[in-house]
Coordinates of N, CA, C and O in Angstrom, one line a residue:
M30 N 16.5 123.2 -161.7 CA 16.4 124.6 -161.5 C 17.8 125.2 -161.8 O 18.8 124.8 -161.3
A31 N 17.8 126.2 -162.7 CA 19.0 126.9 -163.0 C 19.4 127.8 -162.0 O 18.6 128.4 -161.2
A32 N 20.7 128.1 -161.9 CA 21.2 129.0 -160.8 C 20.5 130.4 -160.9 O 20.2 131.0 -159.8
Q33 N 20.2 130.9 -162.1 CA 19.5 132.2 -162.2 C 18.1 132.1 -161.6 O 17.5 133.2 -161.4
D34 N 17.5 130.9 -161.5 CA 16.2 130.8 -160.9 C 16.1 130.9 -159.4 O 15.1 131.0 -158.8
Q35 N 17.3 130.9 -158.8 CA 17.3 131.0 -157.3 C 17.3 132.4 -156.9 O 18.0 133.3 -157.4
H36 N 16.5 132.7 -155.8 CA 16.4 134.0 -155.3 C 16.4 133.9 -153.8 O 15.8 133.0 -153.2
P37 N 17.0 134.9 -153.1 CA 17.0 134.9 -151.6 C 15.6 135.0 -151.2 O 14.7 135.7 -151.8
I38 N 15.3 134.4 -150.1 CA 13.9 134.5 -149.5 C 13.8 135.6 -148.5 O 12.7 135.8 -148.0
N39 N 14.9 136.2 -148.2 CA 14.8 137.4 -147.3 C 14.1 137.1 -146.0 O 13.2 137.8 -145.5
S40 N 14.5 135.9 -145.3 CA 13.9 135.5 -144.1 C 14.3 136.3 -142.9 O 13.7 136.3 -141.8
G41 N 15.4 137.0 -143.0 CA 16.0 137.7 -141.9 C 17.0 136.9 -141.2 O 17.7 137.4 -140.3
F42 N 17.2 135.6 -141.5 CA 18.1 134.7 -140.9 C 19.3 134.6 -141.8 O 19.2 134.7 -143.0
G43 N 20.5 134.4 -141.2 CA 21.7 134.3 -142.0 C 22.7 133.4 -141.3 O 22.3 132.7 -140.4
F44 N 24.0 133.4 -141.7 CA 25.0 132.5 -141.2 C 25.3 132.8 -139.7 O 25.8 131.9 -139.0
K45 N 24.9 133.9 -139.2 CA 25.2 134.2 -137.7 C 23.9 133.9 -136.9 O 24.0 134.1 -135.7
T46 N 22.8 133.5 -137.5 CA 21.6 133.2 -136.8 C 21.8 132.0 -135.8 O 22.4 131.0 -136.2
T47 N 21.3 132.2 -134.6 CA 21.4 131.1 -133.6 C 20.0 130.4 -133.5 O 19.0 131.0 -133.9
A48 N 20.0 129.3 -132.8 CA 18.7 128.6 -132.6 C 17.8 129.4 -131.7 O 16.6 129.5 -132.0
R49 N 18.4 130.1 -130.8 CA 17.6 131.0 -129.9 C 16.9 132.1 -130.8 O 15.8 132.5 -130.6
D50 N 17.7 132.7 -131.8 CA 17.1 133.7 -132.6 C 15.9 133.2 -133.4 O 14.9 133.9 -133.6
I51 N 16.0 131.9 -133.8 CA 14.9 131.4 -134.7 C 13.7 131.2 -133.9 O 12.6 131.5 -134.3
V52 N 13.8 130.6 -132.7 CA 12.5 130.4 -131.9 C 12.0 131.6 -131.3 O 10.8 131.8 -131.0
G53 N 12.9 132.6 -131.1 CA 12.5 133.9 -130.5 C 11.6 133.8 -129.3 O 12.0 133.1 -128.3
H54 N 10.4 134.3 -129.3 CA 9.5 134.3 -128.2 C 8.3 133.4 -128.5 O 7.2 133.5 -127.9
T55 N 8.5 132.4 -129.4 CA 7.4 131.5 -129.8 C 7.1 130.7 -128.5 O 7.9 130.4 -127.7
D56 N 5.8 130.3 -128.4 CA 5.4 129.5 -127.3 C 5.0 128.1 -127.8 O 4.1 127.9 -128.6
L57 N 5.9 127.1 -127.5 CA 5.7 125.8 -127.9 C 5.1 124.9 -126.8 O 5.2 123.6 -126.9
T58 N 4.5 125.5 -125.8 CA 3.9 124.7 -124.7 C 2.9 123.7 -125.2 O 2.1 124.1 -126.0
G59 N 3.0 122.5 -124.8 CA 2.1 121.4 -125.2 C 2.4 120.8 -126.6 O 1.7 120.0 -127.1
R60 N 3.5 121.2 -127.2 CA 3.9 120.7 -128.5 C 5.1 119.7 -128.3 O 6.0 119.9 -127.5
N61 N 5.1 118.6 -129.1 CA 6.0 117.5 -129.0 C 6.9 117.4 -130.2 O 6.4 117.4 -131.3
Y62 N 8.2 117.2 -129.9 CA 9.2 117.1 -131.0 C 10.1 116.0 -130.7 O 10.4 115.6 -129.6
I63 N 10.6 115.4 -131.8 CA 11.7 114.4 -131.8 C 12.9 115.1 -132.5 O 12.7 115.6 -133.6
V64 N 14.1 115.0 -131.9 CA 15.3 115.5 -132.5 C 16.3 114.4 -132.5 O 16.9 114.1 -131.4
T65 N 16.6 113.8 -133.6 CA 17.7 112.9 -133.7 C 19.0 113.6 -133.7 O 19.1 114.8 -134.1
G66 N 20.1 113.0 -133.1 CA 21.3 113.7 -132.9 C 21.3 114.9 -131.9 O 22.1 115.8 -132.0
G67 N 20.3 114.8 -131.0 CA 20.1 115.9 -130.1 C 21.0 115.9 -128.9 O 20.8 116.7 -128.0
G68 N 22.0 115.0 -128.9 CA 22.9 114.9 -127.7 C 24.2 115.7 -127.9 O 25.0 115.8 -127.0
S69 N 24.4 116.3 -129.1 CA 25.6 117.1 -129.4 C 25.4 118.0 -130.5 O 24.4 117.9 -131.3
G70 N 26.3 119.0 -130.6 CA 26.3 119.9 -131.8 C 25.1 120.7 -132.0 O 24.4 121.2 -131.1
I71 N 24.7 120.8 -133.3 CA 23.5 121.5 -133.7 C 22.3 120.9 -133.1 O 21.4 121.6 -132.7
G72 N 22.2 119.6 -133.0 CA 21.1 118.9 -132.5 C 20.8 119.3 -131.0 O 19.7 119.6 -130.6
L73 N 21.9 119.4 -130.3 CA 21.8 119.8 -128.8 C 21.3 121.2 -128.7 O 20.4 121.5 -127.9
E74 N 21.8 122.1 -129.5 CA 21.3 123.5 -129.5 C 19.9 123.6 -129.9 O 19.1 124.4 -129.4
T75 N 19.5 122.7 -130.9 CA 18.0 122.7 -131.3 C 17.2 122.2 -130.1 O 16.1 122.8 -129.9
V76 N 17.6 121.2 -129.4 CA 16.8 120.7 -128.3 C 16.7 121.8 -127.2 O 15.6 122.1 -126.7
R77 N 17.8 122.5 -126.9 CA 17.8 123.6 -125.9 C 16.8 124.7 -126.3 O 16.1 125.2 -125.5
A78 N 16.9 125.0 -127.6 CA 16.0 126.1 -128.1 C 14.5 125.7 -128.0 O 13.7 126.5 -127.6
L79 N 14.2 124.5 -128.4 CA 12.8 124.1 -128.4 C 12.3 124.0 -126.9 O 11.2 124.5 -126.6
A80 N 13.1 123.5 -126.1 CA 12.7 123.3 -124.6 C 12.6 124.7 -124.0 O 11.7 124.9 -123.1
R81 N 13.5 125.6 -124.3 CA 13.5 127.0 -123.7 C 12.2 127.7 -123.9 O 11.7 128.5 -123.1
V82 N 11.5 127.4 -125.1 CA 10.2 128.0 -125.3 C 9.0 127.1 -125.1 O 7.9 127.3 -125.6
G83 N 9.2 126.1 -124.3 CA 8.1 125.2 -123.8 C 7.9 123.9 -124.5 O 7.0 123.2 -124.1
G84 N 8.7 123.7 -125.6 CA 8.5 122.4 -126.3 C 8.9 121.2 -125.5 O 9.9 121.3 -124.7
H85 N 8.2 120.1 -125.6 CA 8.6 118.8 -125.0 C 9.4 118.1 -126.1 O 8.8 117.8 -127.2
V86 N 10.6 117.7 -125.8 CA 11.5 117.1 -126.8 C 11.9 115.7 -126.4 O 12.4 115.5 -125.3
T87 N 11.8 114.8 -127.3 CA 12.3 113.4 -127.2 C 13.5 113.3 -128.0 O 13.6 113.7 -129.2
V88 N 14.6 112.8 -127.4 CA 15.9 112.7 -128.0 C 16.3 111.3 -128.0 O 16.7 110.7 -127.0
P89 N 16.2 110.6 -129.2 CA 16.6 109.2 -129.3 C 18.1 109.2 -129.5 O 18.6 109.9 -130.3
V90 N 18.8 108.3 -128.7 CA 20.3 108.3 -128.7 C 20.8 106.9 -128.7 O 20.2 106.0 -128.2
R91 N 22.1 106.8 -129.1 CA 22.8 105.5 -129.0 C 23.5 105.4 -127.6 O 23.5 104.4 -127.1
D92 N 24.0 106.5 -127.1 CA 24.7 106.5 -125.9 C 24.0 107.4 -124.9 O 24.2 108.6 -124.8
R93 N 23.2 106.7 -124.0 CA 22.4 107.4 -123.0 C 23.3 108.2 -122.1 O 22.9 109.4 -121.7
G94 N 24.4 107.7 -121.6 CA 25.2 108.4 -120.7 C 25.7 109.7 -121.2 O 25.7 110.8 -120.5
K95 N 26.2 109.8 -122.4 CA 26.7 111.0 -123.0 C 25.5 112.0 -123.2 O 25.7 113.2 -122.9
A96 N 24.4 111.5 -123.6 CA 23.2 112.4 -123.8 C 22.8 113.0 -122.5 O 22.4 114.1 -122.4
E97 N 22.7 112.1 -121.4 CA 22.3 112.6 -120.1 C 23.2 113.7 -119.6 O 22.7 114.7 -119.1
A98 N 24.5 113.6 -119.8 CA 25.5 114.6 -119.4 C 25.3 115.9 -120.2 O 25.2 117.0 -119.7
A99 N 25.1 115.7 -121.5 CA 25.0 116.9 -122.4 C 23.6 117.7 -122.2 O 23.6 118.9 -122.3
L100 N 22.6 116.9 -121.8 CA 21.3 117.5 -121.7 C 20.9 117.8 -120.2 O 19.7 118.2 -120.0
A101 N 21.8 117.6 -119.3 CA 21.5 117.8 -117.9 C 20.9 119.2 -117.6 O 20.0 119.3 -116.7
D102 N 21.3 120.2 -118.3 CA 20.8 121.6 -118.1 C 19.4 121.8 -118.6 O 18.8 122.8 -118.4
V103 N 18.8 120.9 -119.4 CA 17.5 121.0 -119.9 C 16.5 119.9 -119.5 O 15.5 119.7 -120.1
A104 N 16.9 119.1 -118.5 CA 16.1 118.0 -118.1 C 14.7 118.6 -117.6 O 14.6 119.7 -117.2
G105 N 13.7 117.8 -117.7 CA 12.4 118.3 -117.4 C 11.5 118.5 -118.6 O 10.4 118.1 -118.7
Q106 N 12.1 119.1 -119.6 CA 11.4 119.3 -120.9 C 11.9 118.3 -121.9 O 11.4 118.2 -123.0
V107 N 12.9 117.5 -121.5 CA 13.5 116.5 -122.5 C 13.4 115.1 -121.9 O 13.7 114.9 -120.8
V108 N 13.1 114.2 -122.8 CA 13.1 112.8 -122.5 C 14.1 112.1 -123.4 O 14.1 112.4 -124.7
I109 N 15.0 111.4 -122.9 CA 16.0 110.6 -123.6 C 15.5 109.2 -123.8 O 15.1 108.6 -122.9
A110 N 15.6 108.8 -125.1 CA 15.1 107.4 -125.4 C 16.2 106.7 -126.1 O 17.1 107.3 -126.8
D111 N 16.2 105.4 -126.0 CA 17.2 104.6 -126.7 C 16.9 104.3 -128.1 O 15.7 103.9 -128.4
M112 N 17.8 104.5 -129.0 CA 17.6 104.2 -130.4 C 19.0 104.3 -131.1 O 19.8 105.2 -130.9
D113 N 19.3 103.3 -132.0 CA 20.5 103.3 -132.8 C 20.0 103.3 -134.2 O 19.4 102.3 -134.7
L114 N 20.3 104.4 -135.0 CA 19.8 104.4 -136.3 C 20.4 103.4 -137.2 O 20.0 103.1 -138.3
A115 N 21.5 102.7 -136.8 CA 22.2 101.7 -137.6 C 21.5 100.3 -137.3 O 21.9 99.3 -138.0
D116 N 20.5 100.3 -136.4 CA 19.9 99.0 -136.1 C 18.4 99.2 -136.3 O 17.7 99.9 -135.6
I117 N 17.9 98.7 -137.4 CA 16.5 98.9 -137.8 C 15.5 98.4 -136.8 O 14.5 99.0 -136.5
A118 N 15.8 97.3 -136.1 CA 15.0 96.8 -135.0 C 14.9 97.9 -133.9 O 13.8 98.1 -133.3
S119 N 16.0 98.6 -133.6 CA 16.0 99.6 -132.6 C 15.1 100.8 -133.0 O 14.4 101.4 -132.2
V120 N 15.2 101.1 -134.3 CA 14.4 102.2 -134.9 C 12.9 101.9 -134.7 O 12.1 102.7 -134.3
R121 N 12.6 100.7 -135.1 CA 11.2 100.2 -135.0 C 10.7 100.2 -133.6 O 9.5 100.6 -133.3
R122 N 11.5 99.8 -132.6 CA 11.1 99.8 -131.2 C 10.9 101.2 -130.8 O 9.9 101.5 -130.1
F123 N 11.8 102.1 -131.1 CA 11.6 103.5 -130.7 C 10.3 104.0 -131.3 O 9.5 104.7 -130.6
A124 N 10.0 103.8 -132.6 CA 8.8 104.3 -133.2 C 7.6 103.7 -132.6 O 6.6 104.5 -132.3
A125 N 7.6 102.4 -132.3 CA 6.4 101.8 -131.6 C 6.2 102.4 -130.2 O 5.1 102.6 -129.8
D126 N 7.3 102.5 -129.5 CA 7.2 103.1 -128.1 C 6.6 104.5 -128.1 O 5.8 104.9 -127.3
Y127 N 7.1 105.3 -129.1 CA 6.6 106.7 -129.2 C 5.2 106.7 -129.6 O 4.4 107.4 -129.0
A128 N 4.8 105.9 -130.5 CA 3.4 105.9 -131.0 C 2.5 105.4 -129.8 O 1.3 105.9 -129.7
A129 N 3.0 104.5 -129.0 CA 2.2 103.9 -127.9 C 1.9 105.0 -126.8 O 1.0 104.8 -126.0
N130 N 2.8 106.0 -126.7 CA 2.6 107.0 -125.7 C 1.3 107.9 -125.9 O 0.9 108.6 -125.0
G131 N 0.8 107.9 -127.1 CA -0.4 108.6 -127.4 C -0.3 110.1 -127.6 O -1.3 110.7 -128.0
K132 N 0.9 110.6 -127.5 CA 1.1 112.0 -127.7 C 1.3 112.3 -129.2 O 2.0 111.6 -129.9
P133 N 0.7 113.4 -129.7 CA 0.9 113.8 -131.1 C 2.3 114.2 -131.3 O 3.0 114.7 -130.3
L134 N 2.8 114.1 -132.5 CA 4.1 114.6 -132.8 C 4.0 115.8 -133.7 O 3.3 115.8 -134.8
H135 N 4.5 117.0 -133.2 CA 4.3 118.2 -133.9 C 5.5 118.6 -134.8 O 5.4 119.4 -135.7
G136 N 6.7 117.9 -134.6 CA 7.8 118.2 -135.4 C 8.9 117.1 -135.2 O 9.1 116.6 -134.1
L137 N 9.5 116.8 -136.3 CA 10.6 115.8 -136.4 C 11.8 116.4 -137.0 O 11.7 116.9 -138.2
I138 N 12.9 116.5 -136.3 CA 14.1 117.1 -136.8 C 15.1 116.0 -136.9 O 15.6 115.5 -135.9
N139 N 15.4 115.6 -138.1 CA 16.3 114.5 -138.4 C 17.7 115.1 -138.6 O 18.2 115.4 -139.7
N140 N 18.4 115.2 -137.4 CA 19.7 115.9 -137.4 C 20.8 114.9 -137.3 O 22.0 115.3 -137.6
A141 N 20.6 113.7 -136.9 CA 21.7 112.7 -136.7 C 22.5 112.5 -138.0 O 21.9 112.4 -139.0
G142 N 23.8 112.4 -137.8 CA 24.6 112.2 -138.9 C 26.1 112.2 -138.6 O 26.4 112.6 -137.5
F143 N 26.9 111.8 -139.5 CA 28.4 111.8 -139.2 C 29.0 111.7 -140.6 O 28.3 111.3 -141.6
M144 N 30.3 112.0 -140.7 CA 31.0 111.9 -142.0 C 32.3 111.2 -141.8 O 32.8 111.2 -140.7
A145 N 32.8 110.8 -142.9 CA 34.2 110.3 -143.0 C 34.4 109.1 -142.0 O 35.5 109.0 -141.4
C146 N 33.4 108.2 -141.9 CA 33.6 107.1 -141.0 C 34.3 106.0 -141.8 O 34.2 105.9 -143.0
P147 N 35.0 105.1 -141.1 CA 35.6 103.9 -141.8 C 34.5 103.0 -142.3 O 33.3 103.0 -141.8
L148 N 34.8 102.3 -143.4 CA 33.8 101.4 -144.0 C 33.3 100.4 -142.9 O 34.1 99.7 -142.3
A149 N 32.0 100.3 -142.8 CA 31.4 99.3 -141.9 C 30.1 98.9 -142.5 O 29.5 99.7 -143.3
R150 N 29.6 97.7 -142.2 CA 28.3 97.2 -142.7 C 27.3 97.0 -141.5 O 27.7 96.5 -140.5
V151 N 26.1 97.3 -141.8 CA 25.0 97.0 -140.8 C 23.8 96.4 -141.5 O 23.7 96.5 -142.7
G152 N 22.9 95.9 -140.7 CA 21.6 95.4 -141.2 C 21.8 94.4 -142.3 O 22.5 93.4 -142.1
K153 N 21.3 94.6 -143.5 CA 21.4 93.7 -144.6 C 22.7 94.0 -145.4 O 22.6 94.1 -146.6
A154 N 23.8 94.2 -144.7 CA 25.1 94.5 -145.3 C 25.1 95.9 -146.0 O 25.8 96.2 -146.9
W155 N 24.3 96.8 -145.4 CA 24.2 98.2 -145.9 C 25.5 98.9 -145.4 O 25.9 98.7 -144.3
E156 N 26.0 99.8 -146.2 CA 27.1 100.6 -145.7 C 26.6 101.5 -144.6 O 25.5 102.0 -144.6
Y157 N 27.3 101.6 -143.5 CA 26.9 102.2 -142.2 C 26.4 103.6 -142.4 O 25.3 103.9 -141.9
Q158 N 27.1 104.5 -143.0 CA 26.7 105.9 -143.1 C 25.4 106.0 -143.9 O 24.5 106.7 -143.5
F159 N 25.3 105.3 -145.0 CA 24.1 105.3 -145.8 C 22.9 104.7 -145.0 O 21.8 105.3 -145.0
A160 N 23.1 103.7 -144.3 CA 22.0 103.1 -143.5 C 21.5 104.0 -142.4 O 20.3 104.2 -142.2
V161 N 22.4 104.7 -141.7 CA 22.0 105.7 -140.7 C 21.2 106.8 -141.3 O 20.2 107.2 -140.8
C162 N 21.7 107.4 -142.4 CA 21.0 108.5 -143.0 C 19.6 108.1 -143.5 O 18.7 108.8 -143.4
I163 N 19.5 106.9 -144.2 CA 18.2 106.4 -144.7 C 17.3 106.2 -143.5 O 16.1 106.5 -143.6
S164 N 17.8 105.6 -142.4 CA 16.9 105.3 -141.3 C 16.4 106.6 -140.7 O 15.2 106.7 -140.3
A165 N 17.2 107.7 -140.7 CA 16.8 109.0 -140.1 C 15.7 109.6 -140.9 O 14.8 110.3 -140.4
I166 N 15.6 109.3 -142.2 CA 14.6 110.0 -143.0 C 13.4 109.1 -143.4 O 12.4 109.6 -143.8
S167 N 13.6 107.8 -143.3 CA 12.5 106.9 -143.8 C 11.8 106.1 -142.7 O 10.8 105.5 -143.0
R168 N 12.2 106.2 -141.5 CA 11.5 105.3 -140.5 C 10.5 106.1 -139.7 O 10.6 106.8 -138.9

């Protein structure tokens, strides 16, 4: 796609738009979401916004203690689950456990990520950052 082929979509959202602005008065009661990286930053605000309008949110995390502290104000609509995107077995366990609960999944927000980490290897000697990003989108 050439640059001249790009056109604004005029969604009404811009760089000052908040998660609260996006969900507005939407009613997500009875709808289930998974938000990776939901224990901090943009992911945390996404979880709060979804829960605020009735969404039930599962937040898979590496560090349960940090996530519990960050999400304490939205408990009740949020379930914290154990998962480490750098550990494929952990991702598979999380996916199997979620599937076993029988609840449909209405949305998956793959927000987990990090940058500029030191070189590390996981799994089958995959570079750590690459492995986490691939797990987030392919599992």
